CSV table of C-alpha atoms and ligand atoms in Angstrom, one decimal:
chain,number,residue,atom,x,y,z
A,1,MET,CA,-16.7,4.3,47.9
A,2,THR,CA,-19.9,3.3,47.2
A,3,ASP,CA,-21.7,4.3,50.2
A,4,VAL,CA,-25.3,4.6,49.2
A,5,SER,CA,-26.5,5.4,52.5
A,6,HIS,CA,-28.7,8.4,52.9
A,7,LYS,CA,-26.9,10.8,55.3
A,8,ASN,CA,-28.9,11.8,58.5
A,9,GLY,CA,-31.6,9.6,57.9
A,10,THR,CA,-33.0,11.8,55.2
A,11,ARG,CA,-34.0,10.3,51.9
A,12,GLN,CA,-34.1,11.9,48.5
A,13,ASP,CA,-36.6,10.6,46.0
A,14,ARG,CA,-34.4,11.6,43.2
A,15,PHE,CA,-30.8,10.8,42.4
A,16,GLY,CA,-29.6,14.0,41.1
A,17,PRO,CA,-25.8,13.9,41.2
A,18,TYR,CA,-25.8,11.1,38.7
A,19,ALA,CA,-28.3,12.5,36.2
A,20,ILE,CA,-26.7,13.1,32.9
A,21,GLN,CA,-26.8,16.0,30.4
A,22,LYS,CA,-27.1,15.6,26.7
A,23,VAL,CA,-29.4,16.8,23.9
A,24,GLY,CA,-31.7,14.4,21.9
A,25,ARG,CA,-34.4,14.6,19.4
A,26,ARG,CA,-37.6,12.4,19.4
A,27,ILE,CA,-40.1,11.3,22.0
A,28,MET,CA,-40.0,8.0,23.6
A,29,ASN,CA,-42.8,5.6,24.4
A,30,GLU,CA,-43.3,2.1,25.9
A,31,ASP,CA,-42.4,0.3,22.8
A,32,THR,CA,-39.2,2.2,22.5
A,33,TRP,CA,-38.3,1.4,26.0
A,34,GLU,CA,-38.7,-2.3,25.3
A,35,GLN,CA,-36.5,-2.1,22.4
A,36,VAL,CA,-34.0,-0.3,24.8
A,37,CYS,CA,-34.4,-3.1,27.3
A,38,ASN,CA,-33.5,-5.6,24.7
A,39,GLU,CA,-30.4,-3.9,23.9
A,40,LEU,CA,-29.4,-3.2,27.4
A,41,LYS,CA,-29.7,-6.9,28.2
A,42,LYS,CA,-27.2,-7.6,25.7
A,43,THR,CA,-24.8,-5.2,27.0
A,44,ILE,CA,-25.1,-5.7,30.7
A,45,GLY,CA,-25.9,-9.3,30.7
A,46,THR,CA,-29.2,-11.1,31.9
A,47,ASN,CA,-28.3,-11.2,35.4
A,48,ASN,CA,-27.6,-7.5,35.8
A,49,PHE,CA,-30.6,-6.8,33.6
A,50,VAL,CA,-33.0,-8.8,35.8
A,51,THR,CA,-31.6,-7.4,38.9
A,52,TRP,CA,-31.3,-3.6,37.9
A,53,ILE,CA,-33.2,-2.8,34.8
A,54,GLU,CA,-36.3,-5.0,34.8
A,55,PRO,CA,-37.7,-3.5,38.2
A,56,LEU,CA,-37.6,0.0,36.5
A,57,ARG,CA,-40.9,1.6,35.4
A,58,LEU,CA,-40.7,4.2,32.6
A,59,SER,CA,-42.9,7.0,34.2
A,60,GLY,CA,-42.3,9.5,31.4
A,61,LEU,CA,-40.2,11.4,29.1
A,62,ARG,CA,-40.6,15.1,28.9
A,63,ASP,CA,-38.5,18.1,28.5
A,64,GLY,CA,-35.6,15.7,27.7
A,65,ILE,CA,-35.8,14.0,30.9
A,66,ALA,CA,-36.6,10.2,31.0
A,67,ARG,CA,-37.9,9.3,34.4
A,68,PHE,CA,-38.2,6.0,36.0
A,69,GLU,CA,-39.9,4.7,39.0
A,70,VAL,CA,-37.5,2.4,41.3
A,71,PRO,CA,-38.9,0.2,44.0
A,72,THR,CA,-36.3,1.3,46.5
A,73,SER,CA,-34.0,4.2,46.9
A,74,PHE,CA,-30.9,1.8,47.2
A,75,MET,CA,-31.8,0.5,43.8
A,76,GLY,CA,-32.3,4.1,42.5
A,77,ASP,CA,-29.0,5.1,43.7
A,78,TRP,CA,-27.2,2.1,42.4
A,79,VAL,CA,-28.8,2.2,39.0
A,80,ALA,CA,-28.1,5.9,38.8
A,81,ARG,CA,-24.4,5.4,39.5
A,82,ASN,CA,-23.8,2.3,37.4
A,83,TYR,CA,-26.4,2.3,34.6
A,84,ALA,CA,-27.8,5.8,34.0
A,85,GLU,CA,-25.4,6.7,31.1
A,86,GLN,CA,-25.9,3.4,29.4
A,87,ILE,CA,-29.7,3.8,29.7
A,88,ARG,CA,-29.4,7.3,28.3
A,89,GLN,CA,-27.2,6.1,25.4
A,90,HIS,CA,-29.4,3.4,24.4
A,91,ILE,CA,-32.7,5.7,24.6
A,92,ALA,CA,-30.7,8.3,22.6
A,93,ARG,CA,-29.9,5.6,20.0
A,94,THR,CA,-33.6,5.1,19.2
A,95,GLY,CA,-33.8,8.8,18.2
A,96,ALA,CA,-35.7,9.8,21.4
A,97,ALA,CA,-34.9,13.1,22.9
A,98,VAL,CA,-33.1,12.5,26.2
A,99,ASP,CA,-30.9,14.9,28.0
A,100,ARG,CA,-31.2,13.2,31.3
A,101,VAL,CA,-32.3,10.0,33.3
A,102,GLU,CA,-33.8,10.4,36.5
A,103,PHE,CA,-35.0,7.8,39.1
A,104,HIS,CA,-37.7,8.4,41.6
A,105,LEU,CA,-39.6,6.4,44.3
A,106,PRO,CA,-43.3,5.5,43.6
A,107,ALA,CA,-45.3,8.8,44.2
A,108,ALA,CA,-47.8,7.1,46.5
A,109,ARG,CA,-45.1,6.3,49.0
A,110,PRO,CA,-44.6,8.8,51.8
A,111,ALA,CA,-41.0,10.2,52.0
A,112,PRO,CA,-40.0,7.8,54.9
A,113,GLY,CA,-38.4,9.3,58.0
A,114,ALA,CA,-37.4,12.6,56.2
A,115,GLY,CA,-35.1,14.5,58.6
A,116,ALA,CA,-35.9,12.2,61.5
A,117,ALA,CA,-33.8,9.7,63.5
A,118,PRO,CA,-33.1,6.5,61.6
A,119,ALA,CA,-36.6,5.1,61.1
A,120,ARG,CA,-37.7,1.9,62.6
A,121,ARG,CA,-39.2,-0.5,60.0
A,122,PRO,CA,-42.8,-0.2,60.2
A,123,GLY,CA,-43.2,-4.1,60.4
A,124,ALA,CA,-41.0,-4.2,63.5
A,125,ARG,CA,-43.9,-4.6,65.9
A,126,ARG,CA,-41.5,-5.3,68.8
A,127,THR,CA,-43.9,-4.6,71.4
A,128,SER,CA,-46.7,-7.0,70.2
A,129,ALA,CA,-44.2,-9.8,69.6
A,130,PRO,CA,-45.2,-12.8,71.6
A,131,LEU,CA,-42.3,-12.8,74.0
A,132,ARG,CA,-41.9,-15.0,77.0
A,133,ALA,CA,-40.2,-13.6,80.1
A,134,GLY,CA,-36.5,-14.0,79.7
A,135,ASP,CA,-36.7,-14.3,75.9
A,136,GLU,CA,-34.2,-11.4,75.4
A,137,ALA,CA,-31.5,-13.6,76.6
A,138,ASP,CA,-32.8,-16.7,75.0
A,139,LEU,CA,-32.1,-15.8,71.4
A,140,PRO,CA,-30.4,-18.8,70.1
A,141,GLY,CA,-27.9,-17.0,68.0
A,142,ALA,CA,-24.2,-17.5,67.6
A,143,PRO,CA,-21.8,-15.1,69.3
A,144,LEU,CA,-20.7,-12.1,67.2
A,145,ASP,CA,-17.0,-11.7,66.4
A,146,ALA,CA,-16.1,-8.1,67.8
A,147,ARG,CA,-13.5,-7.6,65.1
A,148,PHE,CA,-15.9,-8.2,62.3
A,149,THR,CA,-17.2,-4.6,61.9
A,150,PHE,CA,-17.8,-2.3,58.9
A,151,ASP,CA,-14.8,-0.2,60.1
A,152,SER,CA,-12.4,-3.2,59.8
A,153,PHE,CA,-13.8,-4.3,56.4
A,154,VAL,CA,-11.8,-3.2,53.5
A,155,VAL,CA,-13.8,-2.2,50.5
A,156,GLY,CA,-12.5,-3.0,46.9
A,157,LYS,CA,-13.9,-3.7,43.4
A,158,PRO,CA,-14.6,-7.2,44.4
A,159,ASN,CA,-16.8,-6.7,47.2
A,160,GLU,CA,-18.2,-3.3,46.6
A,161,LEU,CA,-21.6,-4.0,46.0
A,162,ALA,CA,-21.9,-6.7,48.8
A,163,HIS,CA,-20.6,-4.0,51.2
A,164,ALA,CA,-23.0,-1.3,50.0
A,165,ALA,CA,-25.9,-3.7,50.2
A,166,ALA,CA,-24.9,-4.8,53.7
A,167,ARG,CA,-24.5,-1.1,54.8
A,168,ARG,CA,-27.9,-0.5,53.5
A,169,VAL,CA,-29.5,-3.3,55.6
A,170,ALA,CA,-27.6,-2.2,58.6
A,171,GLU,CA,-29.1,1.2,58.5
A,172,GLY,CA,-32.3,-0.2,59.5
A,173,GLY,CA,-35.4,1.7,58.3
A,174,PRO,CA,-37.9,0.1,55.8
A,175,VAL,CA,-37.0,-3.2,54.3
A,176,THR,CA,-35.9,-2.5,50.7
A,177,PHE,CA,-35.0,-6.0,49.6
A,178,ASN,CA,-35.7,-9.3,51.3
A,179,PRO,CA,-33.8,-11.4,51.7
A,180,LEU,CA,-30.3,-9.9,51.1
A,181,PHE,CA,-28.4,-12.9,49.7
A,182,LEU,CA,-24.7,-12.7,49.9
A,183,TYR,CA,-22.6,-15.5,48.2
A,184,GLY,CA,-19.0,-16.1,47.3
A,185,GLY,CA,-16.2,-18.7,48.0
A,186,VAL,CA,-14.6,-19.3,51.4
A,187,GLY,CA,-12.7,-16.6,53.1
A,188,LEU,CA,-14.1,-13.7,51.1
A,189,GLY,CA,-16.0,-11.8,53.9
A,190,LYS,CA,-19.6,-13.1,54.0
A,191,THR,CA,-19.4,-13.8,57.7
A,192,HIS,CA,-17.5,-10.6,58.3
A,193,LEU,CA,-20.2,-8.6,56.8
A,194,MET,CA,-23.0,-10.4,58.5
A,195,HIS,CA,-21.5,-9.7,61.8
A,196,ALA,CA,-20.8,-6.2,60.7
A,197,ILE,CA,-24.7,-5.8,60.0
A,198,ALA,CA,-25.6,-7.2,63.4
A,199,HIS,CA,-23.1,-5.0,65.3
A,200,GLU,CA,-24.4,-1.9,63.5
A,201,LEU,CA,-28.0,-2.6,64.0
A,202,GLN,CA,-27.5,-3.4,67.7
A,203,ALA,CA,-25.6,-0.1,68.1
A,204,ARG,CA,-28.3,2.0,66.3
A,205,SER,CA,-31.2,0.3,67.9
A,206,PRO,CA,-30.3,-1.7,70.9
A,207,GLU,CA,-33.9,-2.8,71.3
A,208,LEU,CA,-34.1,-4.7,67.9
A,209,ARG,CA,-34.1,-8.4,68.1
A,210,VAL,CA,-31.3,-9.5,65.8
A,211,LEU,CA,-30.6,-13.1,65.4
A,212,TYR,CA,-27.5,-14.4,63.8
A,213,LEU,CA,-26.7,-18.1,63.4
A,214,SER,CA,-25.4,-20.6,61.0
A,215,ALA,CA,-27.7,-22.8,58.9
A,216,GLU,CA,-26.0,-25.7,60.9
A,217,GLN,CA,-27.1,-24.3,64.2
A,218,PHE,CA,-30.6,-23.5,62.8
A,219,MET,CA,-30.8,-27.3,62.1
A,220,TYR,CA,-29.5,-28.3,65.3
A,221,ARG,CA,-31.9,-26.1,67.2
A,222,PHE,CA,-34.7,-27.3,65.1
A,223,VAL,CA,-33.9,-31.1,65.7
A,224,GLN,CA,-33.5,-30.4,69.4
A,225,ALA,CA,-36.8,-28.7,69.5
A,226,LEU,CA,-38.3,-31.8,67.7
A,227,ARG,CA,-36.8,-34.0,70.3
A,228,GLU,CA,-37.9,-32.1,73.2
A,229,LYS,CA,-41.4,-31.5,71.9
A,230,GLN,CA,-40.7,-27.8,72.0
A,231,ILE,CA,-41.5,-27.0,68.3
A,232,MET,CA,-44.1,-24.4,69.2
A,233,ASP,CA,-41.5,-22.6,71.2
A,234,PHE,CA,-38.8,-22.9,68.5
A,235,LYS,CA,-41.3,-21.4,65.9
A,236,GLY,CA,-42.4,-18.7,68.3
A,237,LEU,CA,-38.8,-17.7,68.9
A,238,PHE,CA,-37.8,-17.5,65.3
A,239,ARG,CA,-41.0,-15.6,64.3
A,240,SER,CA,-40.3,-13.0,67.1
A,241,VAL,CA,-37.0,-11.6,65.7
A,242,ASP,CA,-36.8,-8.4,63.9
A,243,VAL,CA,-33.7,-9.3,61.8
A,244,LEU,CA,-32.8,-12.9,60.9
A,245,MET,CA,-29.3,-13.8,59.5
A,246,VAL,CA,-28.6,-17.3,58.5
A,247,ASP,CA,-25.0,-17.9,57.4
A,248,ASP,CA,-23.8,-20.8,55.1
A,249,VAL,CA,-27.3,-21.8,54.0
A,250,GLN,CA,-26.1,-24.3,51.6
A,251,PHE,CA,-25.7,-26.6,54.6
A,252,ILE,CA,-29.4,-27.3,54.6
A,253,ALA,CA,-29.3,-28.7,51.1
A,254,GLY,CA,-30.7,-32.2,51.0
A,255,LYS,CA,-32.0,-31.9,54.7
A,256,GLU,CA,-35.6,-32.0,54.1
A,257,SER,CA,-37.5,-31.1,57.2
A,258,THR,CA,-35.0,-28.5,58.2
A,259,GLN,CA,-35.6,-27.0,54.7
A,260,GLU,CA,-39.3,-27.2,55.3
A,261,GLU,CA,-39.1,-25.4,58.6
A,262,PHE,CA,-36.6,-22.9,57.3
A,263,PHE,CA,-39.1,-22.0,54.4
A,264,HIS,CA,-41.9,-21.5,56.9
A,265,THR,CA,-39.8,-19.2,59.1
A,266,PHE,CA,-38.5,-17.3,56.1
A,267,ASN,CA,-42.0,-16.8,54.9
A,268,ALA,CA,-43.6,-15.9,58.2
A,269,LEU,CA,-40.9,-13.2,58.7
A,270,VAL,CA,-41.1,-11.8,55.1
A,271,ASP,CA,-44.9,-11.5,55.6
A,272,GLN,CA,-44.1,-9.4,58.8
A,273,ASN,CA,-41.8,-7.3,56.8
A,274,LYS,CA,-38.7,-8.4,58.9
A,275,GLN,CA,-35.3,-8.2,57.3
A,276,ILE,CA,-33.7,-11.5,56.3
A,277,VAL,CA,-29.9,-11.9,55.5
A,278,ILE,CA,-28.6,-15.2,54.1
A,279,SER,CA,-25.2,-16.3,52.9
A,280,ALA,CA,-24.0,-19.2,51.0
A,281,ASP,CA,-21.1,-20.4,49.1
A,282,ARG,CA,-22.9,-20.2,45.9
A,283,ALA,CA,-25.8,-18.5,44.0
A,284,PRO,CA,-29.3,-19.7,45.1
A,285,GLY,CA,-29.9,-21.5,41.9
A,286,GLU,CA,-26.6,-23.4,42.1
A,287,ILE,CA,-27.2,-25.0,45.5
A,288,LYS,CA,-28.0,-28.6,44.7
A,289,ASP,CA,-30.7,-30.4,46.7
A,290,LEU,CA,-32.5,-27.2,47.6
A,291,GLU,CA,-36.2,-27.2,46.9
A,292,ASP,CA,-37.0,-25.0,44.1
A,293,ARG,CA,-39.7,-23.0,46.1
A,294,ILE,CA,-36.8,-22.0,48.5
A,295,LYS,CA,-34.4,-21.2,45.7
A,296,SER,CA,-36.9,-18.9,44.2
A,297,ARG,CA,-37.8,-17.2,47.5
A,298,LEU,CA,-34.1,-16.7,48.1
A,299,GLN,CA,-33.7,-15.1,44.8
A,300,CYS,CA,-36.6,-12.6,45.5
A,301,GLY,CA,-34.6,-10.1,47.2
A,302,LEU,CA,-31.1,-8.9,46.3
A,303,VAL,CA,-28.7,-11.5,45.3
A,304,VAL,CA,-25.0,-10.3,45.5
A,305,ASP,CA,-21.8,-12.0,45.1
A,306,LEU,CA,-18.3,-11.5,46.6
A,307,HIS,CA,-15.8,-11.9,43.7
A,308,PRO,CA,-12.4,-13.5,44.3
A,309,THR,CA,-10.0,-10.7,45.8
A,310,ASP,CA,-7.9,-8.7,43.4
A,311,TYR,CA,-4.3,-7.5,44.1
A,312,GLU,CA,-5.5,-4.1,45.3
A,313,LEU,CA,-8.0,-5.4,47.8
A,314,ARG,CA,-5.4,-7.9,49.1
A,315,LEU,CA,-3.0,-5.1,49.6
A,316,GLY,CA,-5.5,-3.0,51.3
A,317,ILE,CA,-6.4,-5.6,53.7
A,318,LEU,CA,-2.8,-6.4,54.4
A,319,GLN,CA,-2.0,-2.7,55.0
A,320,GLN,CA,-4.9,-2.4,57.5
A,321,LYS,CA,-4.0,-5.4,59.4
A,322,ALA,CA,-0.3,-4.6,59.5
A,323,ASP,CA,-1.2,-1.1,60.9
A,324,HIS,CA,-3.2,-2.9,63.7
A,325,TYR,CA,-0.4,-5.4,64.3
A,326,ARG,CA,2.3,-2.7,64.6
A,327,GLN,CA,0.4,-1.1,67.4
A,328,GLN,CA,-0.1,-4.5,69.0
A,329,TYR,CA,3.5,-5.3,68.8
A,330,GLY,CA,5.0,-2.0,69.7
A,331,GLY,CA,6.1,-0.6,66.4
A,332,LEU,CA,7.6,-3.7,64.9
A,333,SER,CA,8.6,-2.6,61.4
A,334,VAL,CA,7.8,-3.9,58.0
A,335,ALA,CA,10.3,-3.7,55.3
A,336,GLU,CA,9.3,-2.2,52.0
A,337,GLY,CA,7.9,-4.6,49.5
A,338,VAL,CA,6.9,-7.2,51.9
A,339,LEU,CA,3.2,-6.6,51.9
A,340,GLU,CA,3.1,-6.2,48.1
A,341,PHE,CA,5.0,-9.5,47.9
A,342,LEU,CA,2.4,-11.2,50.0
A,343,ALA,CA,-0.5,-9.7,48.1
A,344,HIS,CA,0.9,-10.8,44.9
A,345,ARG,CA,1.7,-14.4,46.1
A,346,ILE,CA,-1.1,-15.4,48.3
A,347,THR,CA,-4.2,-15.2,46.2
A,348,THR,CA,-6.3,-18.0,47.7
A,349,ASN,CA,-8.4,-16.2,50.2
A,350,VAL,CA,-8.3,-13.5,52.9
A,351,ARG,CA,-8.3,-15.9,55.7
A,352,VAL,CA,-5.0,-17.5,54.6
A,353,LEU,CA,-3.7,-14.0,53.9
A,354,GLU,CA,-4.5,-12.9,57.5
A,355,GLY,CA,-3.2,-16.1,58.9
A,356,ALA,CA,0.2,-15.5,57.2
A,357,LEU,CA,0.5,-11.9,58.4
A,358,THR,CA,-0.4,-13.0,62.0
A,359,ARG,CA,2.4,-15.6,61.9
A,360,LEU,CA,4.8,-13.2,60.5
A,361,PHE,CA,4.3,-10.6,63.2
A,362,ALA,CA,4.3,-13.3,66.0
A,363,PHE,CA,7.4,-14.9,64.6
A,364,ALA,CA,9.3,-11.5,64.1
A,365,SER,CA,8.4,-10.3,67.5
A,366,LEU,CA,9.6,-13.6,69.1
A,367,VAL,CA,13.1,-13.5,67.2
A,368,GLY,CA,13.2,-9.6,67.7
A,369,ARG,CA,13.8,-9.0,64.0
A,370,GLU,CA,12.4,-6.5,61.4
A,371,ILE,CA,10.0,-8.1,59.0
A,372,THR,CA,12.0,-8.4,55.6
A,373,LEU,CA,11.3,-10.3,52.5
A,374,ASP,CA,13.8,-12.9,53.7
A,375,LEU,CA,12.1,-13.5,56.9
A,376,ALA,CA,8.7,-13.6,55.2
A,377,GLN,CA,9.9,-16.2,52.8
A,378,ASP,CA,11.3,-18.3,55.5
A,379,CYS,CA,8.7,-18.1,58.0
A,380,LEU,CA,5.8,-18.5,55.3
A,381,ALA,CA,7.5,-21.1,53.0
A,382,ASP,CA,4.7,-23.6,53.4
A,383,ILE,CA,1.8,-21.1,52.8
A,384,LEU,CA,3.8,-19.5,49.8
A,385,ARG,CA,4.2,-23.2,48.4
A,386,ALA,CA,0.5,-24.1,48.9
A,387,SER,CA,-0.7,-20.9,47.2
A,388,ASP,CA,1.5,-21.4,44.2
A,389,ARG,CA,0.2,-21.1,40.9
A,390,LYS,CA,-1.6,-24.4,40.0
A,391,VAL,CA,-0.1,-26.5,37.5
A,392,THR,CA,-2.3,-28.0,34.6
A,393,VAL,CA,-2.4,-31.2,32.9
A,394,GLU,CA,-1.4,-29.5,29.7
A,395,GLU,CA,1.7,-28.1,31.3
A,396,ILE,CA,2.7,-31.5,32.8
A,397,GLN,CA,2.2,-33.1,29.3
A,398,ARG,CA,4.3,-30.4,27.6
A,399,ARG,CA,7.3,-30.6,30.2
A,400,VAL,CA,7.4,-34.3,30.3
A,401,SER,CA,7.5,-34.6,26.5
A,402,GLU,CA,10.2,-32.0,26.4
A,403,HIS,CA,12.3,-33.9,29.0
A,404,TYR,CA,12.0,-37.2,27.1
A,405,ASN,CA,12.2,-35.8,23.8
A,406,ILE,CA,8.9,-36.9,22.4
A,407,ARG,CA,6.2,-35.2,20.5
A,408,LEU,CA,3.4,-33.7,22.4
A,409,SER,CA,1.0,-35.3,19.8
A,410,ASP,CA,2.4,-38.7,20.7
A,411,MET,CA,1.8,-38.1,24.4
A,412,ILE,CA,-1.8,-37.9,23.7
A,413,GLY,CA,-2.0,-40.3,20.7
A,414,PRO,CA,-2.3,-44.0,20.7
A,415,LYS,CA,1.3,-45.2,20.1
A,416,ARG,CA,2.2,-48.1,22.6
A,417,LEU,CA,6.0,-48.0,22.1
A,418,ARG,CA,7.8,-48.2,25.4
A,419,ALA,CA,9.8,-44.9,24.7
A,420,ILE,CA,6.5,-43.1,24.3
A,421,ALA,CA,4.2,-45.0,26.8
A,422,ARG,CA,6.5,-44.6,29.8
A,423,PRO,CA,6.8,-40.9,29.6
A,424,ARG,CA,2.9,-40.9,29.0
A,425,GLN,CA,2.6,-42.9,32.2
A,426,ILE,CA,4.9,-40.4,34.0
A,427,ALA,CA,2.8,-37.5,33.0
A,428,MET,CA,-0.4,-39.3,34.1
A,429,TYR,CA,1.3,-39.9,37.5
A,430,LEU,CA,2.3,-36.3,37.9
A,431,ALA,CA,-1.2,-35.1,36.8
A,432,LYS,CA,-2.6,-37.0,39.5
A,433,GLN,CA,-0.2,-35.9,42.1
A,434,MET,CA,-0.1,-32.4,41.1
A,435,THR,CA,-3.4,-31.3,40.0
A,436,THR,CA,-6.9,-31.8,41.6
A,437,ARG,CA,-8.3,-33.5,38.4
A,438,SER,CA,-10.1,-36.7,38.7
A,439,LEU,CA,-9.1,-39.8,36.6
A,440,PRO,CA,-11.7,-39.5,34.2
A,441,GLU,CA,-10.8,-35.9,33.8
A,442,ILE,CA,-7.1,-36.7,33.3
A,443,GLY,CA,-8.3,-39.6,30.9
A,444,ARG,CA,-10.1,-37.0,28.7
A,445,ARG,CA,-7.0,-34.8,28.5
A,446,PHE,CA,-5.0,-37.9,27.4
A,447,GLY,CA,-6.9,-38.3,24.2
A,448,GLY,CA,-10.1,-39.6,25.7
A,449,ARG,CA,-8.5,-42.6,27.5
A,450,ASP,CA,-10.5,-44.5,30.0
A,451,HIS,CA,-10.0,-43.9,33.6
A,452,THR,CA,-8.9,-47.5,34.3
A,453,THR,CA,-6.0,-46.8,31.8
A,454,ILE,CA,-4.9,-43.7,33.8
A,455,MET,CA,-5.1,-45.7,37.0
A,456,HIS,CA,-3.0,-48.5,35.4
A,457,GLY,CA,-0.4,-46.0,34.3
A,458,ILE,CA,-0.2,-44.3,37.8
A,459,ARG,CA,0.2,-47.7,39.5
A,460,LYS,CA,3.0,-48.7,37.0
A,461,ILE,CA,5.0,-45.6,37.9
A,462,GLU,CA,4.5,-46.1,41.6
A,463,GLU,CA,5.9,-49.5,41.3
A,464,LEU,CA,8.8,-48.5,39.3
A,465,ARG,CA,9.7,-45.6,41.3
A,466,SER,CA,10.8,-47.6,44.3
A,467,THR,CA,13.1,-49.8,42.1
A,468,ASP,CA,14.3,-47.5,39.4
A,469,SER,CA,16.5,-44.7,40.8
A,470,GLN,CA,16.8,-43.0,37.6
A,471,LEU,CA,13.1,-42.7,37.2
A,472,ALA,CA,12.8,-41.6,40.8
A,473,GLU,CA,15.2,-38.8,40.1
A,474,ASP,CA,13.4,-37.8,36.8
A,475,LEU,CA,10.2,-37.5,38.7
A,476,GLU,CA,11.7,-35.3,41.4
A,477,LEU,CA,13.3,-33.0,38.7
A,478,LEU,CA,10.0,-32.7,36.7
A,479,ARG,CA,8.1,-32.0,39.8
A,480,ARG,CA,10.6,-29.2,40.7
A,481,LEU,CA,10.6,-27.7,37.1
A,482,LEU,CA,6.8,-27.7,37.2
A,483,GLU,CA,6.6,-26.0,40.5
A,484,ALA,CA,9.0,-23.3,39.6
B,501,ADP,P1,-16.5,-16.1,54.7
B,501,ADP,O1,-17.5,-16.2,55.5
B,501,ADP,O2,-16.8,-15.6,53.3
B,501,ADP,O3,-15.9,-17.6,54.4
B,501,ADP,P2,-15.1,-14.6,56.6
B,501,ADP,O4,-15.9,-13.4,56.6
B,501,ADP,O5,-15.0,-15.5,57.6
B,501,ADP,O6,-15.2,-15.4,55.1
B,501,ADP,O7,-13.8,-13.9,56.3
B,501,ADP,C1,-12.4,-14.6,56.5
B,501,ADP,C2,-11.5,-13.7,57.1
B,501,ADP,O8,-11.1,-12.7,56.2
B,501,ADP,C3,-12.0,-13.0,58.4
B,501,ADP,O9,-11.0,-12.9,59.3
B,501,ADP,C4,-12.4,-11.5,57.7
B,501,ADP,O10,-12.3,-10.6,58.9
B,501,ADP,C5,-11.4,-11.3,56.8
B,501,ADP,N1,-11.9,-10.5,55.7
B,501,ADP,C6,-12.4,-11.0,54.5
B,501,ADP,N2,-12.7,-10.0,53.9
B,501,ADP,C7,-12.2,-8.9,54.3
B,501,ADP,C8,-12.2,-7.6,53.9
B,501,ADP,N3,-12.7,-7.0,52.8
B,501,ADP,N4,-11.4,-6.6,54.7
B,501,ADP,C9,-11.0,-7.1,56.0
B,501,ADP,N5,-11.0,-8.3,56.5
B,501,ADP,C10,-11.6,-9.2,55.6
B,502,MG,MG1,-18.4,-17.7,56.6
């Protein structure tokens, strides 16, 4: 896996194993590098470029080795693994002599904590922090879920980078990127990773003040402090932590004074070189009603997204949880193919996947049966139905035109004949029922009709449904065809 940690607390300033051998011809200078950058941006995309390539400083090319300065060892390691060969190829394409690409930390920087125990971050001036008596117990954080550890986190392609970055933060040591910003859809493991960081930091350095809470709790604390005129205590407390983790930060969007306070807390901690970890359901730039200065601060560190799960990751998670449950339920067995079936069918998110497995084991142990495909289909019918492939408006239009023997173009076109208008209204009705499209969106897919026309069509079918049994039957049939 992509464990970029540096074993035993030692740190190399080169990233040797990934250096690449080849022979080239000419010499490279700053201009050539700029040219290479332009090419790289095209191949790896602007986002990746800004995150990984832009911070590199060409420090020289001699004896066929292109050397780059990287701001952090984490970055060096990641770039070496993922981009070294592309960088080398692009340099070689300019005709420069390059056998190898190497990355190193800035020379002035002392090799931190070589051979020593995990280094405490230099900014973590715990002893001088303004603590009141009893503060240790007062950290207003949320409780950590004991199950959310790195051990129980299954790593796959979609969450590889997020996991590696979280691991890096959990090692402690000098702050390498601030903040770490994790984002992704619900149930993809953001909270899990944040708790894992907190667990790991506490295990390594119990004296560290690690504060984890949701943005909602942050706001609640803040409002409470305002009300009770204890804002100075509030500020003092939040500024005294070594690591601050705020989950679901999108929550403070549109909440002005909470944002203001969050911004100050954030800046104060960054100034003290304290690590901050933030999560959200989308990228900083995409959070509406979040002040620009906050967005840009959030983008200053490392922004990493958790991608939707893929089949392998889902299967891996299911296997891990099933092992766990097998022990818990005393050897209850799972028939072959069941986990694969679930990984294939339940694609929404990990939380739903877990819920399905939990229910399956509980049910099987109650009725004392082996977990078979049949049992799974019975017991999880509702979840399986809900996770079914989403129907599109286009599919609905196609099915309905086939059923009523009209042309698809007529379905979308302007004809008002009953024989065409009625099926069209049925398709509108089904589109509203079976998709999450809004009326204007449905209207656009019906040849740019107004949303009031769509609404009228839907009403018409609703009316007819209760009086016309043939139509009611047709609707049922079409729905089943579309769901199949
Ligand atoms: P988010 O905060 O992104 O909405 P959570 O971290 O709460 O999601 O994850 C939802 C559930 O899925 C949790 O029970 C978590 O343990 C589990 N989960 C998510 N990703 C993984 C993973 N890669 N390995 C194991 N469990 C996972
Ligand atoms: Mg969460």
